[in-house]
mmCIF file of N, CA and C in Angstrom:
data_model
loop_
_atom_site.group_PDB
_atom_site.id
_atom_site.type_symbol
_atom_site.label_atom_id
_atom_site.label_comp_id
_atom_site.label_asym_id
_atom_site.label_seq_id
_atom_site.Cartn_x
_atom_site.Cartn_y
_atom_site.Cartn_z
ATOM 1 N N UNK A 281 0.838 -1.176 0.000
ATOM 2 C CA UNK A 281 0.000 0.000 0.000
ATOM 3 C C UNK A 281 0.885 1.242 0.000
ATOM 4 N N UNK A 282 0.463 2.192 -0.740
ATOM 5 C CA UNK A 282 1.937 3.339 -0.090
ATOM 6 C C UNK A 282 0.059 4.659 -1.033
ATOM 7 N N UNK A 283 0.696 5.855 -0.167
ATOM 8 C CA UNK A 283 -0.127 7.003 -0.278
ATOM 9 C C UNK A 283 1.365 8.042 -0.460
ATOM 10 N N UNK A 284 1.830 9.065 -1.754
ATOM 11 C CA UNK A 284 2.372 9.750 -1.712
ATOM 12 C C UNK A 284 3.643 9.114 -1.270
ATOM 13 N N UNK A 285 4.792 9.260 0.016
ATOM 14 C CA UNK A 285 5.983 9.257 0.345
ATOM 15 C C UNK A 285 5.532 7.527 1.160
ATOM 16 N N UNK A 286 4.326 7.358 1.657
ATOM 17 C CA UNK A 286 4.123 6.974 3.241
ATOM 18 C C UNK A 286 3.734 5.595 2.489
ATOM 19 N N UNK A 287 4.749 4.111 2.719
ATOM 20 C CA UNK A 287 4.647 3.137 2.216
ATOM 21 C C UNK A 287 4.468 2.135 3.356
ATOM 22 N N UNK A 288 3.039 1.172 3.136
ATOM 23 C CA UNK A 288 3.101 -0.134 4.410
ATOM 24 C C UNK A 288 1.819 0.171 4.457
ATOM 25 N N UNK A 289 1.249 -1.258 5.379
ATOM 26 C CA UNK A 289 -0.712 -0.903 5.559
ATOM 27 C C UNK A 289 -0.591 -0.375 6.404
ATOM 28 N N UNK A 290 -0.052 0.240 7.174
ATOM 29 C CA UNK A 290 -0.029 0.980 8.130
ATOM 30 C C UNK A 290 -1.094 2.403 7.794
ATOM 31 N N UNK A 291 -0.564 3.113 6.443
ATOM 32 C CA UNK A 291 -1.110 4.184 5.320
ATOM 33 C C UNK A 291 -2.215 3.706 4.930
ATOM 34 N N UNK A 292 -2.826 2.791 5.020
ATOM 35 C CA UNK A 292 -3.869 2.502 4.059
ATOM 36 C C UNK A 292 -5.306 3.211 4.359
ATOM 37 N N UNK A 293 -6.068 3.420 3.656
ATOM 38 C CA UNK A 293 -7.016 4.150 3.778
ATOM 39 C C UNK A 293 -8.302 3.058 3.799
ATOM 40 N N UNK A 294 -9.742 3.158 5.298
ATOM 41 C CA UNK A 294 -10.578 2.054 5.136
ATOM 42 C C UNK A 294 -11.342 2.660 5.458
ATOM 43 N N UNK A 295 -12.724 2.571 5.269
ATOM 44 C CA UNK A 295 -14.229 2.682 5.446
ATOM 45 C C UNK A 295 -14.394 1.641 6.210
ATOM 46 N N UNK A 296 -14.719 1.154 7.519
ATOM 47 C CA UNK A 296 -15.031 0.380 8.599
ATOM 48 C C UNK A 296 -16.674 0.795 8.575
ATOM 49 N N UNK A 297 -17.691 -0.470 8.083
ATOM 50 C CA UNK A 297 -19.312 0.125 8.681
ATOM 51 C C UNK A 297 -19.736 -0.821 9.458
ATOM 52 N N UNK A 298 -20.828 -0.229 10.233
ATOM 53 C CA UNK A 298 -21.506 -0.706 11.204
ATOM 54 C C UNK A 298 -22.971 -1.429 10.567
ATOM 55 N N UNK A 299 -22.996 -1.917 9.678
ATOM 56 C CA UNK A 299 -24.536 -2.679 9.202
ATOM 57 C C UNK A 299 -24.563 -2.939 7.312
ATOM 58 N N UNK A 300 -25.076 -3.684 7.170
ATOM 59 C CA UNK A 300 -25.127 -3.704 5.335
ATOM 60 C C UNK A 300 -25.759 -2.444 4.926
ATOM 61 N N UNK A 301 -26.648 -1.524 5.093
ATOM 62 C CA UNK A 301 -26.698 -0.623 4.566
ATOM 63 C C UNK A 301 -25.215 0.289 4.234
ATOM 64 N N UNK A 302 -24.954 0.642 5.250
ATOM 65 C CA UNK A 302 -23.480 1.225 5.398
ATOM 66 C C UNK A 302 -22.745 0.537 4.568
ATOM 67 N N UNK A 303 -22.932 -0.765 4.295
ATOM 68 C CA UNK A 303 -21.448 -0.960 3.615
ATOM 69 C C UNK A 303 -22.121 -1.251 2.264
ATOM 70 N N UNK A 304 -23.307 -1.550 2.068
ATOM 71 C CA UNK A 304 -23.516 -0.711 0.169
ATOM 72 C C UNK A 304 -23.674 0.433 -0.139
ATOM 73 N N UNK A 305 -23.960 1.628 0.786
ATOM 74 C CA UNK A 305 -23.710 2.675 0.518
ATOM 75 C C UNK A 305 -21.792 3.255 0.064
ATOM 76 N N UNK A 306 -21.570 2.853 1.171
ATOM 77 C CA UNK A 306 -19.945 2.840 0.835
ATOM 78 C C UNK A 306 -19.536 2.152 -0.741
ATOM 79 N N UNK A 307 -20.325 1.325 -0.920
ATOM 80 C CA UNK A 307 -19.639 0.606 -2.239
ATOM 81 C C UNK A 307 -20.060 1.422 -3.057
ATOM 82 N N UNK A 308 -21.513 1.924 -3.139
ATOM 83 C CA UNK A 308 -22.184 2.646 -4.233
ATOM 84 C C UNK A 308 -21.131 3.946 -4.668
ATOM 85 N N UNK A 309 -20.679 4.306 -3.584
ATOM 86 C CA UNK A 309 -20.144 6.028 -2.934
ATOM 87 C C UNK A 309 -18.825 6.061 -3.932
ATOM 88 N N UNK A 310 -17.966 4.362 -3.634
ATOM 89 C CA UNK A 310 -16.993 4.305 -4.409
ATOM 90 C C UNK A 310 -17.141 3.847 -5.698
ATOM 91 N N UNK A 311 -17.972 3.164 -6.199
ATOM 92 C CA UNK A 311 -18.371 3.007 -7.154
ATOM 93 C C UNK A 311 -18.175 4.231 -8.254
ATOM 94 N N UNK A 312 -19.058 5.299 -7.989
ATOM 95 C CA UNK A 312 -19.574 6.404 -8.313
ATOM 96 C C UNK A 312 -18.667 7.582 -8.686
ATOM 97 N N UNK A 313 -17.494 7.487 -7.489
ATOM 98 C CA UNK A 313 -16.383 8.328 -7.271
ATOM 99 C C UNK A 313 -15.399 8.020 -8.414
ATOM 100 N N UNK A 314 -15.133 6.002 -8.395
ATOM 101 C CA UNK A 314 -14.245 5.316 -9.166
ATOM 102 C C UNK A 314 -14.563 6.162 -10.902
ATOM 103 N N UNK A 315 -15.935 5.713 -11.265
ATOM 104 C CA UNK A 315 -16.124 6.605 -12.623
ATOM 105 C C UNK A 315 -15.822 7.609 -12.795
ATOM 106 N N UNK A 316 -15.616 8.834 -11.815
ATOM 107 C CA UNK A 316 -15.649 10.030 -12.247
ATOM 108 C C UNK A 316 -13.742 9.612 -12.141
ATOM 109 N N UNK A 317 -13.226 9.495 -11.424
ATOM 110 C CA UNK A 317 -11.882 9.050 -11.506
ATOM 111 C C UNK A 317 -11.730 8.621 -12.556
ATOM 112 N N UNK A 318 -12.008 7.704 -13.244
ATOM 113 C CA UNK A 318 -12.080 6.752 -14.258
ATOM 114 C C UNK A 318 -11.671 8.100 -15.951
ATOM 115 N N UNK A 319 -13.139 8.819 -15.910
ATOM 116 C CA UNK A 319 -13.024 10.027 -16.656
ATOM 117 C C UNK A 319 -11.847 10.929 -16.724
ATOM 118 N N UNK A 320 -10.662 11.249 -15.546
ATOM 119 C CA UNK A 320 -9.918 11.750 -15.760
ATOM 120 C C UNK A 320 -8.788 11.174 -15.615
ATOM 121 N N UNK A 321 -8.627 9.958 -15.973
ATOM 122 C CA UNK A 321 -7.680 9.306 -16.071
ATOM 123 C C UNK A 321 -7.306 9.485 -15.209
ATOM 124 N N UNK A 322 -7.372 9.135 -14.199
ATOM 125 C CA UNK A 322 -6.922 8.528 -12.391
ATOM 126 C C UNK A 322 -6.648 7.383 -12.150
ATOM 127 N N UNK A 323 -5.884 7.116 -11.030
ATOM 128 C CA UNK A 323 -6.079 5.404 -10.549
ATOM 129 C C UNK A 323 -7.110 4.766 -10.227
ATOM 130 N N UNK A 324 -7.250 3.605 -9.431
ATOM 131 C CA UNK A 324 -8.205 2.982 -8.831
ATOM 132 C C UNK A 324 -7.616 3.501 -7.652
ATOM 133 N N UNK A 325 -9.506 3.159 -6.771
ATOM 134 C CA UNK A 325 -9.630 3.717 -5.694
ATOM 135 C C UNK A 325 -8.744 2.740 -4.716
ATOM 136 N N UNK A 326 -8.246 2.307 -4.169
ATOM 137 C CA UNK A 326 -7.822 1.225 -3.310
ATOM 138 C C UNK A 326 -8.283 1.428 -1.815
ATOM 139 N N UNK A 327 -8.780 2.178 -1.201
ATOM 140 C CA UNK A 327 -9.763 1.964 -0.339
ATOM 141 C C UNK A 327 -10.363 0.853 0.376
ATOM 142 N N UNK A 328 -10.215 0.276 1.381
ATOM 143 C CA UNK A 328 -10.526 -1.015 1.776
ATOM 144 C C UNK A 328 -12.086 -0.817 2.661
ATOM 145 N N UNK A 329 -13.272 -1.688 2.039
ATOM 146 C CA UNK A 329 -14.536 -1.297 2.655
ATOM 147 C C UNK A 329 -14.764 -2.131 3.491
ATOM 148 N N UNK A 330 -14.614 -2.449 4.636
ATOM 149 C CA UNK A 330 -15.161 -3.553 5.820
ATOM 150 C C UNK A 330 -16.058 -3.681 6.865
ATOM 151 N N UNK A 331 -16.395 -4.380 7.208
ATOM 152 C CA UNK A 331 -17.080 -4.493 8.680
ATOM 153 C C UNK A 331 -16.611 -3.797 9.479
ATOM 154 N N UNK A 332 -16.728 -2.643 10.232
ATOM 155 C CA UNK A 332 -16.108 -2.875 11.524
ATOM 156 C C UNK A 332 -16.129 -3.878 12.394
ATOM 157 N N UNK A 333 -14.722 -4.487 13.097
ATOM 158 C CA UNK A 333 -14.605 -4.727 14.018
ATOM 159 C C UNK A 333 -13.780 -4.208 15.491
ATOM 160 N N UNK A 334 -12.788 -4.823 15.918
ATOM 161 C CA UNK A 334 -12.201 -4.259 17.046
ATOM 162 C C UNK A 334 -11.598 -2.827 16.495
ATOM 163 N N UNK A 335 -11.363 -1.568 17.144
ATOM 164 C CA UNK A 335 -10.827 -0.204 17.015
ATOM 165 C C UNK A 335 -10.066 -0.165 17.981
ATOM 166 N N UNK A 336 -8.442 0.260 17.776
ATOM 167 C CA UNK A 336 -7.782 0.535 18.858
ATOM 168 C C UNK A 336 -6.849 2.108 18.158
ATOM 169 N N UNK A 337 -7.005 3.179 18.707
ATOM 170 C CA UNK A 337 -6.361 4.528 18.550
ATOM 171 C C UNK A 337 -4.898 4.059 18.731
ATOM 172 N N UNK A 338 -4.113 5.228 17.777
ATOM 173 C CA UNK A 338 -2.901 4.893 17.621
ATOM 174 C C UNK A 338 -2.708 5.575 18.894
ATOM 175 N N UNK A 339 -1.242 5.767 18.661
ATOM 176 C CA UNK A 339 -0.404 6.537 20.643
ATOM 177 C C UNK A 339 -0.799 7.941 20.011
ATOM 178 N N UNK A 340 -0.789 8.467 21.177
ATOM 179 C CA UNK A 340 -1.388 10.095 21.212
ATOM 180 C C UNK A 340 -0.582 11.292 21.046
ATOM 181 N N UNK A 341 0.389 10.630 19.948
ATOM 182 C CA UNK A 341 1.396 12.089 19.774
ATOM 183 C C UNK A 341 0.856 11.703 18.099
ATOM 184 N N UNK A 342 0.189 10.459 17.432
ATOM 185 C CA UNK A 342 -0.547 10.359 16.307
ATOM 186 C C UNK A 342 -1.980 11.081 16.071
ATOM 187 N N UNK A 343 -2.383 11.690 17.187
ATOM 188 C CA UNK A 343 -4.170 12.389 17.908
ATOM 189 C C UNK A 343 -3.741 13.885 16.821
ATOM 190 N N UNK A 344 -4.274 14.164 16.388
ATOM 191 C CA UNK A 344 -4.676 15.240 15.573
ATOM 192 C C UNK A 344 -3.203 15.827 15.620
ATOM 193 N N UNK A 345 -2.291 15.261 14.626
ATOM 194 C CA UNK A 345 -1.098 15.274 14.850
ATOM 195 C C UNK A 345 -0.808 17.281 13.639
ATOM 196 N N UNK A 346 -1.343 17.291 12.776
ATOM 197 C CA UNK A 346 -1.487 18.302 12.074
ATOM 198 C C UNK A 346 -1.459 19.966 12.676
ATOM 199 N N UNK A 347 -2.711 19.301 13.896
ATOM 200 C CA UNK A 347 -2.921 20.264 14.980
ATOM 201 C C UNK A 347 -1.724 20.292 15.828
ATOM 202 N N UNK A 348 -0.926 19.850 16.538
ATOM 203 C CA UNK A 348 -0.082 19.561 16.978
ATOM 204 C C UNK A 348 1.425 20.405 16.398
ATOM 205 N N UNK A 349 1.242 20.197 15.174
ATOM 206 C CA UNK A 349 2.468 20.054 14.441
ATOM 207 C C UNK A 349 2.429 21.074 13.145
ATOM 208 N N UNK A 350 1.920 22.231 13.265
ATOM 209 C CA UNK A 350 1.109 22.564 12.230
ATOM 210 C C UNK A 350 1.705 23.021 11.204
ATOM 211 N N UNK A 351 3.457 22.786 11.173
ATOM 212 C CA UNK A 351 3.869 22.867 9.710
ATOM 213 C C UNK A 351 4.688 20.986 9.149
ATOM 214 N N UNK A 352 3.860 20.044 10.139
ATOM 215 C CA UNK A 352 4.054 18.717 9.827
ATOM 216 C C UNK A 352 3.700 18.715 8.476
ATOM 217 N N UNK A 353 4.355 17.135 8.417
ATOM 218 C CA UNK A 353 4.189 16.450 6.721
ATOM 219 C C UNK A 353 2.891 15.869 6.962
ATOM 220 N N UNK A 354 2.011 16.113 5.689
ATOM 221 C CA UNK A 354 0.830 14.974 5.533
ATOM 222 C C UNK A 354 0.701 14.831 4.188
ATOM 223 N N UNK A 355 0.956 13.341 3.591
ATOM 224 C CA UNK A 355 1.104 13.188 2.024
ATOM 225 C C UNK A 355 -0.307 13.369 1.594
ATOM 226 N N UNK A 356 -1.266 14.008 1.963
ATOM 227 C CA UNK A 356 -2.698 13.821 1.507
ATOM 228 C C UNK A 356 -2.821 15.160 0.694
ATOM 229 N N UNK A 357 -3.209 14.725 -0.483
ATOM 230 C CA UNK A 357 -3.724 16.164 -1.282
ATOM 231 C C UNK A 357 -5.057 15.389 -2.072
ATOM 232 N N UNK A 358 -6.146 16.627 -2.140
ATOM 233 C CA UNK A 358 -6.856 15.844 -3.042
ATOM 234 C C UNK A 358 -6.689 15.433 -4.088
ATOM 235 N N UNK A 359 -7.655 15.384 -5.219
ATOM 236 C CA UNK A 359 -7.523 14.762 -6.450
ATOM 237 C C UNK A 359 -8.073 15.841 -7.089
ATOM 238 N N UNK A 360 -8.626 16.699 -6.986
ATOM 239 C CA UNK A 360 -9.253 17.608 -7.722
ATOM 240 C C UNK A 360 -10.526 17.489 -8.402
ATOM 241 N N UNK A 361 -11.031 16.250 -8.525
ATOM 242 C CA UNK A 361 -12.086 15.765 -9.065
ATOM 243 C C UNK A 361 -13.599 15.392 -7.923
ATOM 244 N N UNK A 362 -14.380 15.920 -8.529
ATOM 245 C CA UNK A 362 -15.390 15.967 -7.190
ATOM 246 C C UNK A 362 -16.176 14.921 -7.514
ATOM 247 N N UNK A 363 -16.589 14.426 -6.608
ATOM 248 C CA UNK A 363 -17.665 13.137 -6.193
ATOM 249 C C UNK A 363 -18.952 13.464 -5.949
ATOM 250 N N UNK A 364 -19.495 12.374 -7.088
ATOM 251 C CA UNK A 364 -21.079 12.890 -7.061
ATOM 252 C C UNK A 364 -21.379 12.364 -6.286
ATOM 253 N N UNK A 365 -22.727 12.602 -5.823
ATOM 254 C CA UNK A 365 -23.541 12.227 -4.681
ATOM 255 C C UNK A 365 -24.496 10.408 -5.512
ATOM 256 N N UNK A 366 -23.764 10.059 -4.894
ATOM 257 C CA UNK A 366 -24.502 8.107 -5.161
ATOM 258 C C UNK A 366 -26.012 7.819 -4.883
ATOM 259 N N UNK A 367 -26.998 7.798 -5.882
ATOM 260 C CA UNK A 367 -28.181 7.243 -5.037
ATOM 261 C C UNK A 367 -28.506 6.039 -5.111
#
Protein backbone atom coordinates (compact mmCIF):
# COMPACT_ATOMS: atom_id res chain seq x y z
CA UNK A 1 0.00 0.00 0.00
CA UNK A 2 1.94 3.34 -0.09
CA UNK A 3 -0.13 7.00 -0.28
CA UNK A 4 2.37 9.75 -1.71
CA UNK A 5 5.98 9.26 0.34
CA UNK A 6 4.12 6.97 3.24
CA UNK A 7 4.65 3.14 2.22
CA UNK A 8 3.10 -0.13 4.41
CA UNK A 9 -0.71 -0.90 5.56
CA UNK A 10 -0.03 0.98 8.13
CA UNK A 11 -1.11 4.18 5.32
CA UNK A 12 -3.87 2.50 4.06
CA UNK A 13 -7.02 4.15 3.78
CA UNK A 14 -10.58 2.05 5.14
CA UNK A 15 -14.23 2.68 5.45
CA UNK A 16 -15.03 0.38 8.60
CA UNK A 17 -19.31 0.12 8.68
CA UNK A 18 -21.51 -0.71 11.20
CA UNK A 19 -24.54 -2.68 9.20
CA UNK A 20 -25.13 -3.70 5.33
CA UNK A 21 -26.70 -0.62 4.57
CA UNK A 22 -23.48 1.22 5.40
CA UNK A 23 -21.45 -0.96 3.61
CA UNK A 24 -23.52 -0.71 0.17
CA UNK A 25 -23.71 2.68 0.52
CA UNK A 26 -19.94 2.84 0.83
CA UNK A 27 -19.64 0.61 -2.24
CA UNK A 28 -22.18 2.65 -4.23
CA UNK A 29 -20.14 6.03 -2.93
CA UNK A 30 -16.99 4.31 -4.41
CA UNK A 31 -18.37 3.01 -7.15
CA UNK A 32 -19.57 6.40 -8.31
CA UNK A 33 -16.38 8.33 -7.27
CA UNK A 34 -14.24 5.32 -9.17
CA UNK A 35 -16.12 6.60 -12.62
CA UNK A 36 -15.65 10.03 -12.25
CA UNK A 37 -11.88 9.05 -11.51
CA UNK A 38 -12.08 6.75 -14.26
CA UNK A 39 -13.02 10.03 -16.66
CA UNK A 40 -9.92 11.75 -15.76
CA UNK A 41 -7.68 9.31 -16.07
CA UNK A 42 -6.92 8.53 -12.39
CA UNK A 43 -6.08 5.40 -10.55
CA UNK A 44 -8.20 2.98 -8.83
CA UNK A 45 -9.63 3.72 -5.69
CA UNK A 46 -7.82 1.22 -3.31
CA UNK A 47 -9.76 1.96 -0.34
CA UNK A 48 -10.53 -1.01 1.78
CA UNK A 49 -14.54 -1.30 2.66
CA UNK A 50 -15.16 -3.55 5.82
CA UNK A 51 -17.08 -4.49 8.68
CA UNK A 52 -16.11 -2.88 11.52
CA UNK A 53 -14.61 -4.73 14.02
CA UNK A 54 -12.20 -4.26 17.05
CA UNK A 55 -10.83 -0.20 17.01
CA UNK A 56 -7.78 0.54 18.86
CA UNK A 57 -6.36 4.53 18.55
CA UNK A 58 -2.90 4.89 17.62
CA UNK A 59 -0.40 6.54 20.64
CA UNK A 60 -1.39 10.10 21.21
CA UNK A 61 1.40 12.09 19.77
CA UNK A 62 -0.55 10.36 16.31
CA UNK A 63 -4.17 12.39 17.91
CA UNK A 64 -4.68 15.24 15.57
CA UNK A 65 -1.10 15.27 14.85
CA UNK A 66 -1.49 18.30 12.07
CA UNK A 67 -2.92 20.26 14.98
CA UNK A 68 -0.08 19.56 16.98
CA UNK A 69 2.47 20.05 14.44
CA UNK A 70 1.11 22.56 12.23
CA UNK A 71 3.87 22.87 9.71
CA UNK A 72 4.05 18.72 9.83
CA UNK A 73 4.19 16.45 6.72
CA UNK A 74 0.83 14.97 5.53
CA UNK A 75 1.10 13.19 2.02
CA UNK A 76 -2.70 13.82 1.51
CA UNK A 77 -3.72 16.16 -1.28
CA UNK A 78 -6.86 15.84 -3.04
CA UNK A 79 -7.52 14.76 -6.45
CA UNK A 80 -9.25 17.61 -7.72
CA UNK A 81 -12.09 15.77 -9.06
CA UNK A 82 -15.39 15.97 -7.19
CA UNK A 83 -17.66 13.14 -6.19
CA UNK A 84 -21.08 12.89 -7.06
CA UNK A 85 -23.54 12.23 -4.68
CA UNK A 86 -24.50 8.11 -5.16
CA UNK A 87 -28.18 7.24 -5.04
Amino acid sequence: MRQQEDVGTQYRSIILTLSPQQQAAALRSRDAYQQELSQQHRGDITTSIQPAGDFYYAEDRHQQYLHKVPGGYCGLKGTGVPCPIAT
